[in-house]
Structures are given as structure tokens and as C-alpha cells.
Coordinates of C-alpha atoms and ligand atoms in Angstrom, one line a residue:
X371 CA 3.6 -7.6 26.6
X372 CA 1.1 -4.8 26.2
X373 CA -2.7 -4.3 26.1
X374 CA -3.0 -2.9 29.5
X375 CA -6.1 -0.8 28.9
X376 CA -4.9 2.6 29.9
X377 CA -7.1 4.3 27.3
X378 CA -10.2 2.4 28.3
X379 CA -9.5 3.4 31.9
X380 CA -9.1 7.0 30.8
X381 CA -12.4 6.8 28.8
X382 CA -10.7 7.8 25.5
X383 CA -12.7 10.2 23.4
X384 CA -10.5 9.5 20.3
X385 CA -12.7 8.3 17.4
X386 CA -11.1 6.5 14.5
X387 CA -10.6 2.9 15.4
X388 CA -13.1 0.7 13.5
X389 CA -14.2 -2.9 13.3
X390 CA -12.6 -5.2 15.8
X391 CA -9.4 -3.1 16.1
X392 CA -10.0 -1.0 19.2
X393 CA -6.7 0.1 20.8
X394 CA -6.6 0.4 24.6
X395 CA -2.8 0.9 25.2
X396 CA -0.9 4.2 25.1
X397 CA 2.1 4.1 22.9
X398 CA 5.0 5.9 24.7
X399 CA 8.0 5.7 22.4
X400 CA 9.5 3.7 19.5
X401 CA 13.0 2.4 18.8
X402 CA 14.0 0.3 15.8
X403 CA 11.4 -2.4 15.3
X404 CA 9.9 -1.9 18.8
X405 CA 7.2 0.2 20.3
X406 CA 6.9 0.7 24.1
X407 CA 3.9 1.4 26.3
X408 CA 3.9 3.6 29.4
X409 CA 5.1 0.8 31.6
X410 CA 8.0 0.1 29.3
X411 CA 6.6 -3.2 27.9
X412 CA 7.9 -3.6 24.4
X413 CA 6.1 -4.9 21.3
X414 CA 7.9 -6.0 18.2
X415 CA 6.0 -4.3 15.3
X416 CA 6.1 -7.0 12.6
X417 CA 4.0 -4.6 10.5
X418 CA 6.0 -1.4 10.8
X419 CA 2.7 0.5 11.4
X420 CA 0.2 -1.9 9.8
X421 CA 1.3 -1.5 6.2
X422 CA 5.0 -1.1 6.4
X423 CA 5.1 2.7 7.0
X424 CA 7.9 2.8 9.5
X425 CA 10.4 1.3 7.0
X426 CA 13.6 2.6 8.6
X427 CA 12.4 1.8 12.1
X428 CA 11.1 4.0 14.9
X429 CA 13.0 6.8 16.7
X430 CA 15.8 7.4 14.2
X431 CA 17.5 10.6 15.5
X432 CA 18.8 11.5 12.1
X433 CA 15.3 12.3 11.1
X434 CA 14.7 14.2 14.3
X435 CA 17.7 16.3 13.5
X436 CA 16.5 17.0 10.0
X437 CA 13.1 18.1 11.4
X438 CA 14.7 20.4 13.9
X439 CA 17.0 22.0 11.4
X440 CA 14.2 22.6 8.9
X441 CA 11.9 23.9 11.6
X442 CA 14.5 26.4 12.7
X443 CA 14.5 27.8 9.1
X444 CA 10.8 27.6 8.0
X445 CA 8.1 25.1 8.8
X446 CA 5.4 26.3 6.4
X447 CA 4.8 28.4 3.4
X448 CA 1.9 28.6 1.0
X449 CA 2.5 26.4 -2.1
X450 CA 1.2 29.1 -4.4
X451 CA 3.7 31.7 -3.2
X452 CA 7.0 29.9 -2.6
X453 CA 9.3 27.2 -3.7
X454 CA 12.1 25.7 -1.6
X455 CA 15.3 23.8 -2.1
X456 CA 14.2 20.8 -0.1
X457 CA 11.1 20.6 -2.3
X458 CA 13.0 20.7 -5.5
X459 CA 15.5 18.2 -4.2
X460 CA 12.8 15.8 -3.2
X461 CA 11.0 16.1 -6.6
X462 CA 14.4 15.6 -8.3
X463 CA 15.1 12.5 -6.1
X464 CA 11.7 10.9 -6.7
X465 CA 11.8 11.4 -10.5
X466 CA 15.3 9.9 -10.5
X467 CA 14.1 6.8 -8.6
X468 CA 10.9 6.3 -10.5
X469 CA 10.5 4.8 -14.0
X470 CA 12.2 7.2 -16.5
X471 CA 9.1 8.5 -18.2
X472 CA 7.9 10.0 -14.9
X473 CA 9.3 13.6 -14.7
X474 CA 7.0 15.7 -12.5
X475 CA 5.9 15.5 -8.9
X476 CA 3.0 16.9 -7.0
X477 CA 2.8 16.6 -3.2
X478 CA -0.2 16.0 -1.0
X479 CA -0.7 14.9 2.6
X480 CA -1.9 11.3 2.4
X481 CA -2.2 8.3 0.1
X482 CA -5.9 9.0 -0.4
X483 CA -5.2 12.6 -1.3
X484 CA -2.7 11.4 -3.8
X485 CA -5.2 9.0 -5.4
X486 CA -7.7 11.8 -5.6
X487 CA -5.1 13.9 -7.3
X488 CA -4.3 11.2 -9.8
X489 CA -8.0 10.7 -10.6
X490 CA -8.5 14.4 -11.2
X491 CA -5.3 14.7 -13.1
X492 CA -6.1 11.9 -15.4
X493 CA -9.6 13.3 -16.2
X494 CA -8.3 16.9 -16.7
X495 CA -5.5 15.5 -19.0
X496 CA -8.1 14.0 -21.3
X497 CA -10.3 17.1 -21.0
X498 CA -7.5 19.3 -22.2
X499 CA -7.0 17.0 -25.1
X500 CA -10.6 17.3 -26.3
X501 CA -11.8 14.1 -24.6
X502 CA -14.1 15.5 -21.9
X503 CA -16.2 12.3 -21.5
X504 CA -13.2 10.2 -20.3
X505 CA -13.9 10.1 -16.6
X506 CA -14.3 6.6 -15.3
X507 CA -11.5 5.0 -13.3
X508 CA -11.5 1.2 -13.6
X509 CA -10.2 -0.5 -10.5
X510 CA -10.0 -4.1 -9.3
X511 CA -12.1 -5.9 -6.8
X512 CA -10.2 -6.2 -3.5
X513 CA -8.0 -3.2 -4.6
X514 CA -7.6 -0.4 -2.1
X515 CA -6.6 3.2 -2.9
X516 CA -7.9 5.3 0.0
X517 CA -10.9 6.3 2.1
X518 CA -11.9 9.6 0.4
X519 CA -14.8 9.3 -1.9
X520 CA -13.0 9.3 -5.3
X521 CA -10.3 6.9 -4.0
X522 CA -12.9 4.6 -2.4
X523 CA -14.9 4.7 -5.7
X524 CA -11.8 3.4 -7.5
X525 CA -11.3 0.8 -4.7
X526 CA -12.9 -2.6 -4.6
X527 CA -12.8 -3.5 -0.9
X528 CA -16.4 -4.3 -0.3
X529 CA -16.2 -4.1 3.5
X530 CA -14.8 -0.6 3.3
X531 CA -17.2 0.6 0.6
X532 CA -20.5 -0.9 1.9
X533 CA -21.5 1.8 4.3
X534 CA -21.1 4.6 1.9
X535 CA -22.0 2.8 -1.4
X536 CA -24.7 5.3 -2.1
X537 CA -22.3 8.2 -2.3
X538 CA -19.6 6.5 -4.3
X539 CA -19.1 6.6 -8.1
X540 CA -20.1 3.2 -9.3
X541 CA -17.1 2.7 -11.6
X542 CA -16.5 -0.8 -13.1
X543 CA -14.1 -3.3 -11.5
X544 CA -12.2 -6.3 -12.8
X545 CA -11.3 -9.3 -10.7
X546 CA -8.1 -9.4 -8.7
X547 CA -5.3 -11.3 -10.4
X548 CA -4.9 -13.8 -7.6
X549 CA -4.2 -17.3 -8.8
X550 CA -5.1 -18.8 -5.4
X551 CA -8.7 -17.6 -5.9
X552 CA -8.9 -17.4 -9.7
X553 CA -12.3 -15.9 -10.6
X554 CA -12.4 -18.1 -13.7
X555 CA -11.2 -21.3 -11.9
X556 CA -8.3 -21.5 -14.5
X557 CA -4.7 -22.4 -14.0
X558 CA -1.6 -20.5 -15.0
X559 CA -0.2 -20.5 -17.7
X560 CA -3.0 -22.2 -19.7
X561 CA -5.4 -19.4 -18.4
X562 CA -3.7 -17.1 -21.0
X563 CA -3.8 -14.4 -18.4
X564 CA -7.6 -14.0 -18.5
X565 CA -7.5 -11.7 -15.6
X566 CA -5.5 -9.1 -17.5
X567 CA -7.5 -9.3 -20.7
X568 CA -10.6 -8.7 -18.5
X569 CA -9.5 -5.0 -18.7
X570 CA -9.8 -5.0 -22.5
X571 CA -13.3 -6.6 -22.2
X572 CA -14.6 -4.1 -19.7
X573 CA -13.3 -1.1 -21.5
X574 CA -15.0 -2.3 -24.7
X575 CA -18.1 -3.0 -22.7
X576 CA -18.4 0.5 -21.2
X577 CA -16.9 2.3 -24.1
X578 CA -13.3 3.6 -24.1
X579 CA -14.5 7.1 -24.7
X580 CA -15.7 7.1 -21.1
X581 CA -12.7 5.5 -19.5
X582 CA -10.0 7.8 -18.1
X583 CA -7.7 5.5 -16.2
X584 CA -7.0 2.1 -14.7
X585 CA -5.7 1.9 -11.2
X586 CA -3.9 -1.0 -9.4
X587 CA -1.5 -1.8 -6.6
X588 CA 1.4 -3.6 -8.3
X589 CA 1.5 -6.1 -5.5
X590 CA -1.7 -6.3 -3.4
X591 CA -1.7 -5.3 0.2
X592 CA -4.7 -4.6 2.5
X593 CA -7.3 -6.9 0.9
X594 CA -5.2 -9.4 -1.1
X595 CA -2.4 -9.7 1.3
X596 CA 0.7 -10.0 -0.9
X597 CA -1.0 -10.9 -4.2
X598 CA 1.8 -11.0 -6.8
X599 CA 0.3 -11.1 -10.4
X600 CA 2.0 -13.3 -13.0
X601 CA 4.9 -11.9 -15.1
X602 CA 2.6 -11.3 -18.2
X603 CA 0.0 -9.3 -16.2
X604 CA 1.2 -5.7 -16.3
X605 CA 2.7 -5.9 -19.8
X606 CA -0.8 -6.8 -20.9
X607 CA -2.4 -4.1 -18.8
X608 CA 0.0 -1.6 -20.4
X609 CA -0.9 -2.8 -23.9
X610 CA -4.6 -2.5 -23.2
X611 CA -4.3 0.9 -21.6
X612 CA -2.3 2.2 -24.7
X613 CA -4.9 0.7 -27.1
X614 CA -7.7 2.6 -25.4
X615 CA -5.9 5.9 -24.5
X616 CA -6.5 5.0 -20.9
X617 CA -3.9 6.1 -18.3
X618 CA -2.3 3.5 -16.0
X619 CA -2.2 4.7 -12.4
X620 CA 0.2 2.6 -10.3
X621 CA -0.6 2.8 -6.6
X622 CA 2.7 2.4 -4.8
X623 CA 1.4 3.6 -1.5
X624 CA 2.4 0.3 0.1
X625 CA 4.9 -1.1 -2.4
X626 CA 7.0 2.0 -3.1
X627 CA 10.5 2.7 -1.7
X628 CA 11.7 -0.9 -1.3
X629 CA 8.9 -2.7 0.5
X630 CA 8.9 -5.5 -2.1
X631 CA 12.7 -5.6 -2.7
X632 CA 12.8 -3.1 -5.6
X633 CA 12.4 0.7 -5.4
X634 CA 8.8 0.4 -6.8
X635 CA 6.6 -2.7 -7.0
X636 CA 6.1 -2.2 -10.7
X637 CA 9.8 -2.5 -11.3
X638 CA 9.3 -6.3 -11.0
X639 CA 7.5 -6.1 -14.3
X640 CA 9.6 -3.4 -16.1
X641 CA 6.4 -1.6 -17.1
X642 CA 6.1 2.2 -17.2
X643 CA 2.9 3.6 -15.6
X644 CA 1.6 7.0 -16.5
X645 CA 1.2 8.1 -12.9
X646 CA 2.5 6.8 -9.6
X647 CA 0.8 7.4 -6.4
X648 CA 3.1 7.0 -3.4
X649 CA 3.1 7.7 0.3
X650 CA 3.8 5.7 3.5
X651 CA 7.4 4.6 3.2
X652 CA 8.8 7.8 1.8
X653 CA 8.4 9.5 5.1
X654 CA 8.8 6.4 7.2
X655 CA 6.0 7.5 9.5
X656 CA 7.8 10.6 10.8
X657 CA 5.7 13.4 9.3
X658 CA 3.0 13.1 6.6
X659 CA 3.7 13.7 3.0
X660 CA 2.6 11.8 -0.2
X661 CA 3.3 12.3 -3.8
X662 CA 2.0 11.8 -7.3
X663 CA 4.8 11.2 -9.8
X664 CA 3.7 12.1 -13.3
X665 CA 4.6 11.2 -16.9
X666 CA 6.4 13.9 -18.8
X667 CA 3.7 14.4 -21.5
X668 CA 1.0 14.9 -18.8
X669 CA 3.2 17.2 -16.7
X670 CA 4.2 19.3 -19.7
X671 CA 0.6 19.8 -20.7
X672 CA 0.0 21.6 -17.4
X673 CA 3.5 23.0 -16.7
X674 CA 4.6 24.1 -20.1
X675 CA 1.7 24.1 -22.6
X676 CA -0.7 26.4 -20.9
X677 CA -3.3 24.1 -19.3
X678 CA -4.2 24.6 -15.6
X679 CA -4.6 21.8 -13.1
X680 CA -7.2 23.2 -10.7
X681 CA -6.1 21.3 -7.6
X682 CA -4.0 21.5 -4.5
X683 CA -4.0 21.1 -0.7
X684 CA -3.0 23.5 2.2
X685 CA -0.3 21.2 3.6
X686 CA 1.1 20.2 0.2
X687 CA 4.8 21.0 -0.3
X688 CA 5.5 21.2 3.5
X689 CA 9.2 21.8 3.8
X690 CA 9.6 19.9 7.1
X691 CA 8.0 16.8 5.6
X692 CA 10.3 17.2 2.6
X693 CA 13.3 17.3 4.8
X694 CA 12.0 14.2 6.5
X695 CA 11.5 12.4 3.2
X696 CA 15.0 13.3 2.0
X697 CA 16.5 11.9 5.2
X698 CA 14.5 8.7 5.0
X699 CA 15.4 8.3 1.3
X700 CA 19.1 9.0 2.1
X701 CA 19.0 6.3 4.8
X702 CA 17.3 3.8 2.4
X703 CA 19.8 4.5 -0.3
X704 CA 23.0 4.8 1.7
X705 CA 22.3 1.7 3.8
X706 CA 21.2 -0.4 0.9
X707 CA 17.8 -1.0 2.5
X708 CA 16.0 -1.9 -0.7
X709 CA 18.5 -4.7 -1.3
X710 CA 18.2 -5.7 2.4
X711 CA 14.4 -5.9 1.9
X712 CA 14.9 -8.2 -1.0
X713 CA 17.4 -10.4 0.9
X714 CA 15.5 -10.5 4.2
X715 CA 12.3 -11.0 2.2
X716 CA 13.7 -14.3 0.9
X717 CA 14.6 -15.3 4.4
X718 CA 11.2 -14.3 5.7
X719 CA 9.2 -16.2 3.1
X720 CA 11.4 -19.3 3.4
X721 CA 11.2 -19.4 7.2
X722 CA 7.5 -18.7 7.2
X723 CA 6.9 -21.6 4.9
X724 CA 9.1 -23.9 7.1
X725 CA 7.4 -22.7 10.4
X726 CA 3.8 -22.1 9.4
X727 CA 2.8 -24.2 6.4
X728 CA 2.0 -27.3 8.5
X729 CA -0.9 -25.4 10.1
X730 CA -4.4 -26.7 9.1
X731 CA -5.5 -23.0 8.7
X732 CA -2.6 -21.7 6.6
X733 CA -3.9 -21.8 3.1
X734 CA -1.4 -19.6 1.3
X735 CA 1.7 -17.7 2.0
X736 CA 2.5 -15.0 -0.6
X737 CA 4.2 -11.7 -1.3
X738 CA 7.6 -10.3 -2.2
X739 CA 10.4 -8.8 -0.3
X740 CA 9.4 -7.7 3.2
X741 CA 5.7 -7.8 2.3
X742 CA 4.1 -11.1 3.1
X743 CA 0.5 -12.2 3.5
X744 CA -0.7 -15.4 5.2
X745 CA -4.2 -16.5 4.2
X746 CA -6.1 -18.4 6.8
X747 CA -8.7 -20.9 5.6
X748 CA -11.2 -23.3 7.2
X749 CA -10.4 -26.0 4.7
X750 CA -7.0 -26.2 3.0
X751 CA -8.3 -28.6 0.2
X752 CA -11.3 -26.5 -0.8
X753 CA -9.8 -23.1 0.3
X754 CA -13.1 -22.5 2.1
X755 CA -12.9 -19.3 4.2
X756 CA -14.0 -19.0 7.8
X757 CA -17.3 -17.5 8.7
X758 CA -16.3 -13.8 9.1
X759 CA -18.1 -13.8 12.5
X760 CA -15.3 -16.2 13.8
X761 CA -12.8 -13.3 13.2
X762 CA -10.0 -15.8 13.0
X763 CA -7.3 -13.3 11.9
X764 CA -8.3 -10.9 14.7
X765 CA -7.9 -13.8 17.2
X766 CA -4.4 -14.5 16.0
X767 CA -3.6 -10.8 16.1
X768 CA -4.8 -10.6 19.7
X769 CA -2.9 -13.6 21.0
X770 CA 0.3 -12.5 19.2
X771 CA 0.0 -9.1 20.6
X772 CA -0.3 -10.4 24.1
X773 CA 3.0 -12.3 23.4
X774 CA 4.6 -9.1 22.2
X775 CA 4.2 -9.3 18.4
X776 CA 2.1 -7.0 16.2
X777 CA 0.7 -8.6 13.0
X778 CA -2.0 -6.8 10.9
X779 CA -5.3 -8.8 10.5
X780 CA -7.3 -8.0 7.4
X781 CA -10.3 -9.5 5.7
X782 CA -12.2 -9.6 2.4
X783 CA -10.2 -11.5 -0.2
X784 CA -13.2 -13.8 -0.9
X785 CA -16.1 -11.8 -2.5
X786 CA -15.0 -8.8 -0.5
X787 CA -16.4 -9.8 2.8
X788 CA -15.0 -13.2 3.6
X789 CA -11.4 -14.5 3.9
X790 CA -8.9 -13.8 6.6
X791 CA -5.3 -12.9 6.4
X792 CA -2.3 -11.7 8.4
X793 CA -0.1 -9.1 6.8
X794 CA 3.6 -8.9 7.7
X795 CA 5.6 -5.9 6.7
X796 CA 8.4 -5.2 9.1
X797 CA 10.9 -2.4 9.1
X798 CA 13.9 -3.0 6.8
X799 CA 16.2 -2.9 9.8
X800 CA 14.7 -6.1 11.4
X801 CA 17.2 -8.9 12.0
X802 CA 16.9 -12.6 11.1
X803 CA 16.7 -13.5 14.8
X804 CA 13.8 -11.1 15.2
X805 CA 12.1 -12.6 12.2
X806 CA 12.5 -16.0 13.7
X807 CA 11.1 -14.9 17.0
X808 CA 8.1 -13.2 15.5
X809 CA 7.3 -16.2 13.3
X810 CA 7.6 -18.4 16.4
X811 CA 5.0 -16.3 18.2
X812 CA 2.7 -16.5 15.1
X813 CA 3.1 -20.3 15.1
X814 CA 2.1 -20.4 18.8
X815 CA -0.9 -18.1 18.2
X816 CA -2.1 -20.2 15.3
X817 CA -1.9 -23.3 17.4
X818 CA -4.0 -21.7 20.1
X819 CA -6.6 -20.3 17.8
X820 CA -6.9 -23.6 15.9
X821 CA -7.9 -25.3 19.1
X822 CA -11.0 -23.0 19.2
X823 CA -12.0 -22.7 15.6
X824 CA -11.4 -26.0 13.9
Ligands
PLP1737 C1 -2.5 0.8 -1.6 C2 -3.0 1.9 -0.8 N1 -3.3 3.0 -1.4 C3 -3.8 4.1 -0.8 C4 -3.9 4.1 0.6 C5 -4.5 5.3 1.3 O1 -3.5 6.0 2.0 P1 -3.8 6.9 3.3 O2 -4.3 6.0 4.4 O3 -2.5 7.6 3.6 O4 -4.8 7.9 2.8 C6 -3.6 3.0 1.3 C7 -3.7 2.9 2.8 O5 -3.5 2.0 3.4 C8 -3.1 1.8 0.6 O6 -2.8 0.7 1.3

């Protein structure tokens, strides 16, 4: 059990928590799927750091070893002056794992910074080819690509955009391809995948000469909690992007490196994006590093054909982080953790349906691999969401946490401001017994919350 308020007692001056998530417990150490507070109380992190970051588990000493070895050699050099074997090895590894057309890598320090990079790269690619007006990045409502201004402009999470709307680019959005809340009230397959063709419509509407890229998470995370588009969706998106000379940016920050049971989320559709943005799982939470993996024709334009990409960050190409990523990727590959994510994912989804579907508030359970969302509704028949003031997902999170389980409460799937979900994204090393235990706690927490809110 945790939540003992050490931080509150110590009058924490750390800013950063927002909304209803206000941590008050000091995290002392981590091991496997568990985090421990100062008193030694353990919490099973069923989220691996909210959105699945700590994919190989906490406290892996092989990573510590890699950090120490690299630090003894060199821990920093300026990216404009030096290359390094670890850097080359990581770029080679990432381009080998990614869809075959992606042949170049840039490194940054966060998912948001990678999204910014992709947005600028897409625009400068068009600029160099004599299409300087192509600048808009079309995103999806309820999509999320980062907190920096460009990334947030491309995102459609209303509750994260609202307070800085005035300083965002007002780029167009299409509806999320979430059958459970179809924006057109249609049913699959007779809908003819209206949600994908919406991209064609909006590009025609605003004029393809102004549109640079379309960005999407292959399987939704923060605001759509495990939304898996139908099989035809991304092939149509690819066709529409090609038709309009619009780049497809695939945001794999959550889905990349096995989270959904394949190396990349987009692999479930066998579609080749032009740019992949990836972060979280590739470093497993050990040290920051993110990447942009780039189509050969785009990379060549800047690396071989004389164009200059005016962009870069101080901590890009950090050799310690590269050593960390290589070790994490080694562990994922050698221990078959992508396959394990697929296998355990099936178990997780099956057991969640068995244990939780009977709840009056559980409207939908969705996702793939070890990424699962549980949407909580006030009325199962009508899918009516709770009043956001009830903070139903937060209530479940708080009770589960007291019982030793961390689940990630998110909101906003309905019109950006309503709709509650729990996100589950454990480390790949979790066991079936631990999955059962955690689901049991969620079951209890739901029962308790339902007494108050229904
Ligand atoms: C899909 C997706 N893209 C981008 C980001 C931004 O990553 P970061 O928080 O590392 O900037 C996130 C963060 O949660 C994310 O979920």
C-alpha cells in the first residue's frame, strides 16, 4: 500500500503534476513490475509508468551496467562535432526493425521533440521540392502527440489544448476512428470506412497545396484508450496521403517496440508510413531518448542531395542514452518480449472481459497486446459518459492505488472533455498471476466506486 503523503509533509516545491493527479508519495526504488516507497510498501505498476514506458521492468541491472560502461568512456559530445559507434548501431538497429522504406534516424530527447522534428521535417521536405505552401499537419480529434506547441497543435485532446488554444496553430482535425463512438453513427462494415475517407474530404476542403502531413497514433492511447481502427483504415489513409502528396507521420511513441504485440503498431496494417516518431519504450524509462525514423527519399534529400535540415537539440545523440536503448532493444529481442506482449495481451484481454465486463460502468474494453483501455460509462445501453466532475476514473485509480495497483486514469474520449477510461500497459515481464491479481483489484475498486456514483 502507498500514498503516505511524505511529499505533502515535506511541502514539495516540485511543479508538474496537473489535474487530479497530485503525487504525495516518494518513490524509492523499482524492481520488475513493482515500485517501492520509502517505507518499503510495494505497488504493482499495471501501467509501466502511465503509458507503458518501463517495458522491460524497473531496476534491470544490465541497463545499469551499460550506463556505467558508456559513462566511463564518454557521456556527452556535441552532435555537430562527433559521431559514435553506439549512435550508428542504434540507427542501424532502428531502421532494421522499422518498415523497410525508413532508412534514416534523427534523435531527440522526448516524444514531443520528435513530433516537432517530424512536423518541421515534413514542411522542409515540401519546401525543398518547390511546394513552400505545404505546412498544415492534419491530426485527429482525441489524438495526442505531445505538449510542445507544434505537437499540441497537431493533437486533438481538447482538455490538454484548451488553456493554450490562443497560441496553437488551428490546423484541421478529423474524427477518431473509434467504432464505439462513431461520429457518423454508422456501423462497420456498411460504414465504408467513412472515418478514413474523411481525410480525403478535409484535404480537398482546405486545399492539398497547403497540407504537409497527416499524423496519427496507429492504436490510440491517452485519449482513446486502446482504440484499434478497422483493417481498411490505414490502407485508405496511405492511399489518400499519396494522392495529395501528403506525408503520413506515424506516432509510435506509445505503440512502438512491442507494446501492441508487434514491433510497431502500424505493422498490424502492413502500411508504410513516411516518418515514424518513437520514444518511451525504446529506452524503457532508464534515460531519455527519442527518435524520428525517416523514409529514404526524405532522408536522402537532406543527407545526399544538398538540402539542409535546420534543426537539432543539445541532448540529441546522447551516447549514454544510445547505450541504454541498445541494451533495452537487446533484451526485447533476445527474450522474445514482443511475442510475449502479444501472448500475454491475449490473456489480459480475455481475463479482463471475464472479470470486468459484468460491471454496470464498464462500457468497452479495447486495445491490442499489452495495451488495454477500459471505458467507463454512466449508462451501458446509451454509452452516456459520466459528468466529468464525478471524476470516476480518478476514483477507481485512487482506490486501486490504496490496494497496491497503479492504473492510469484518462479522460476526454467524448467530445474531448467527457468520457472516462483506465489505461493498462504493464511491463512485458509481468506474469499471468500478477495480471489476475491486478484485475481482481480493479474489479474491487469498480465495485466500490459504483456504490457511490450510480
Ligand atoms: C502518442 C504520444 N505521442 C507523443 C507523446 C509525447 O511524448 P513526451 O511526453 O515524451 O514528450 C506522448 C506522451 O504521452 C504520446 O502518448
